[in-house]
Coordinates of C-alpha atoms in Angstrom, one line a residue:
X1393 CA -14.6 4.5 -0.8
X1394 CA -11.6 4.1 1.1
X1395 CA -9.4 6.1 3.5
X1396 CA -6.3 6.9 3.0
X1397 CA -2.9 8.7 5.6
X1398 CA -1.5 11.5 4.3
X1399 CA 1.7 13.4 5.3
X1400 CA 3.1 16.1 3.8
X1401 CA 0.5 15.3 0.8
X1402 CA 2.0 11.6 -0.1
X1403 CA -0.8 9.0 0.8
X1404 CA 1.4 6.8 3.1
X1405 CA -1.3 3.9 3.0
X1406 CA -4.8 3.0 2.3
X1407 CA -8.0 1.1 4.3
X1408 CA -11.0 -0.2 3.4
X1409 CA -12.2 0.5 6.7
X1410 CA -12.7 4.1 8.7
X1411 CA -9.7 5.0 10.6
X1412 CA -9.6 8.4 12.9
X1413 CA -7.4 11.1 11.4
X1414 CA -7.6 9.1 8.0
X1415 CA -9.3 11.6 5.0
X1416 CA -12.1 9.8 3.2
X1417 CA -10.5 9.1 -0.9
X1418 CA -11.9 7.4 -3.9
X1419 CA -11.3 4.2 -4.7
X1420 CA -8.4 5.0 -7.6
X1421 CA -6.6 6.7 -5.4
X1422 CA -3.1 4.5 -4.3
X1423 CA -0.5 4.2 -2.0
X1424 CA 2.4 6.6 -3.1
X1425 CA 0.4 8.8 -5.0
X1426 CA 0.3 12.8 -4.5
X1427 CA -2.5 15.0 -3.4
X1428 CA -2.3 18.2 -5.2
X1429 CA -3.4 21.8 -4.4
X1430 CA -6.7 21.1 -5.8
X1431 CA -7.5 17.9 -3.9
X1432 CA -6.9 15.9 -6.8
X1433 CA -4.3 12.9 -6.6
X1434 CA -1.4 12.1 -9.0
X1435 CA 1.1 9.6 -9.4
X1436 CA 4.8 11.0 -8.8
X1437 CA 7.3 11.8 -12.2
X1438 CA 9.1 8.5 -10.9
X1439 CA 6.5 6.7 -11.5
X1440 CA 4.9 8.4 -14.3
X1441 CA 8.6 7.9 -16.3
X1442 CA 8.3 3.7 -15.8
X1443 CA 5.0 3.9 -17.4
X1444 CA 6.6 5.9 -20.1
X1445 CA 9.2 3.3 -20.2
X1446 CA 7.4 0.3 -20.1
X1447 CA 5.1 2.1 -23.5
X1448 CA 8.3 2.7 -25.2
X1449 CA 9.2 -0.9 -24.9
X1450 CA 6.1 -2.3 -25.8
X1451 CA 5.7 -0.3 -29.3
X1452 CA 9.5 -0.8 -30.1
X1453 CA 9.0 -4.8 -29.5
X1454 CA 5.8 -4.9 -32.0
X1455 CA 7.9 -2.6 -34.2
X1456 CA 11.0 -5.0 -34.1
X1457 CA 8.4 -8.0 -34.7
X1458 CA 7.0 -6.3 -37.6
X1459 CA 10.1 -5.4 -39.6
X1460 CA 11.4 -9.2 -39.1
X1461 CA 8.5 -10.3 -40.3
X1462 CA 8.6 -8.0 -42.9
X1463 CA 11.9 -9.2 -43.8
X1464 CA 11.3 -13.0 -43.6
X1465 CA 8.6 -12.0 -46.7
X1466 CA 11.5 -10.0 -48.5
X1467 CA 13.5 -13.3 -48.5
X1468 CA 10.8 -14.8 -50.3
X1469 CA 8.5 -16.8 -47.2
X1470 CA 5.3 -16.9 -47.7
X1471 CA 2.6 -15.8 -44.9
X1472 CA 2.1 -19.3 -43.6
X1473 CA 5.7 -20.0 -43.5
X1474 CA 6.3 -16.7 -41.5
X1475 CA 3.7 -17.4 -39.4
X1476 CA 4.8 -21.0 -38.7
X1477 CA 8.4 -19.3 -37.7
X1478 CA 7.1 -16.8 -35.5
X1479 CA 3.5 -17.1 -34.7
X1480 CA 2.1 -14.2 -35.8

């Protein structure tokens, strides 16, 4: 477990060790995070929109990868050559 400060229901920081006034939190709970009316934490829209972000980047780089690969076959390469190119 660990034990986190909270004002105004942002969990300012996190210890490992008991600290007076401190409210007892499990151990997914981080920094920056947001304790809701049900006592459940969240992570804030900020920071929910980079994750979204970095997910959209990822799967629009292995869709770019894929088409040129695609199109190196299209110009006649075979797999090996393609693969010798690229790596994949």
């Amino acid at each position: 477990m660990k034990y986190a400060l909270i004002k105004n229901n942002i969990v300012e920081q996190i210890s490992y060790q008991p600290v007076d006034g401190w409210e007892e939190v499990s151990d997914n709970v981080c920094a920056e995070m947001i304790k809701k009316a049900d006592g459940t934490f969240d992570v804030t829209d900020e920071v929910k929109q980079q994750i979204s972000d970095l997910e959209t980047e990822k799967t629009n780089e292995a869709n770019k990868k894929a088409s040129g690969k695609q199109k190196l076959l299209d110009l006649g390469l075979t797999e090996e050559e393609v693969k010798a190119l690229i790596g994949a």
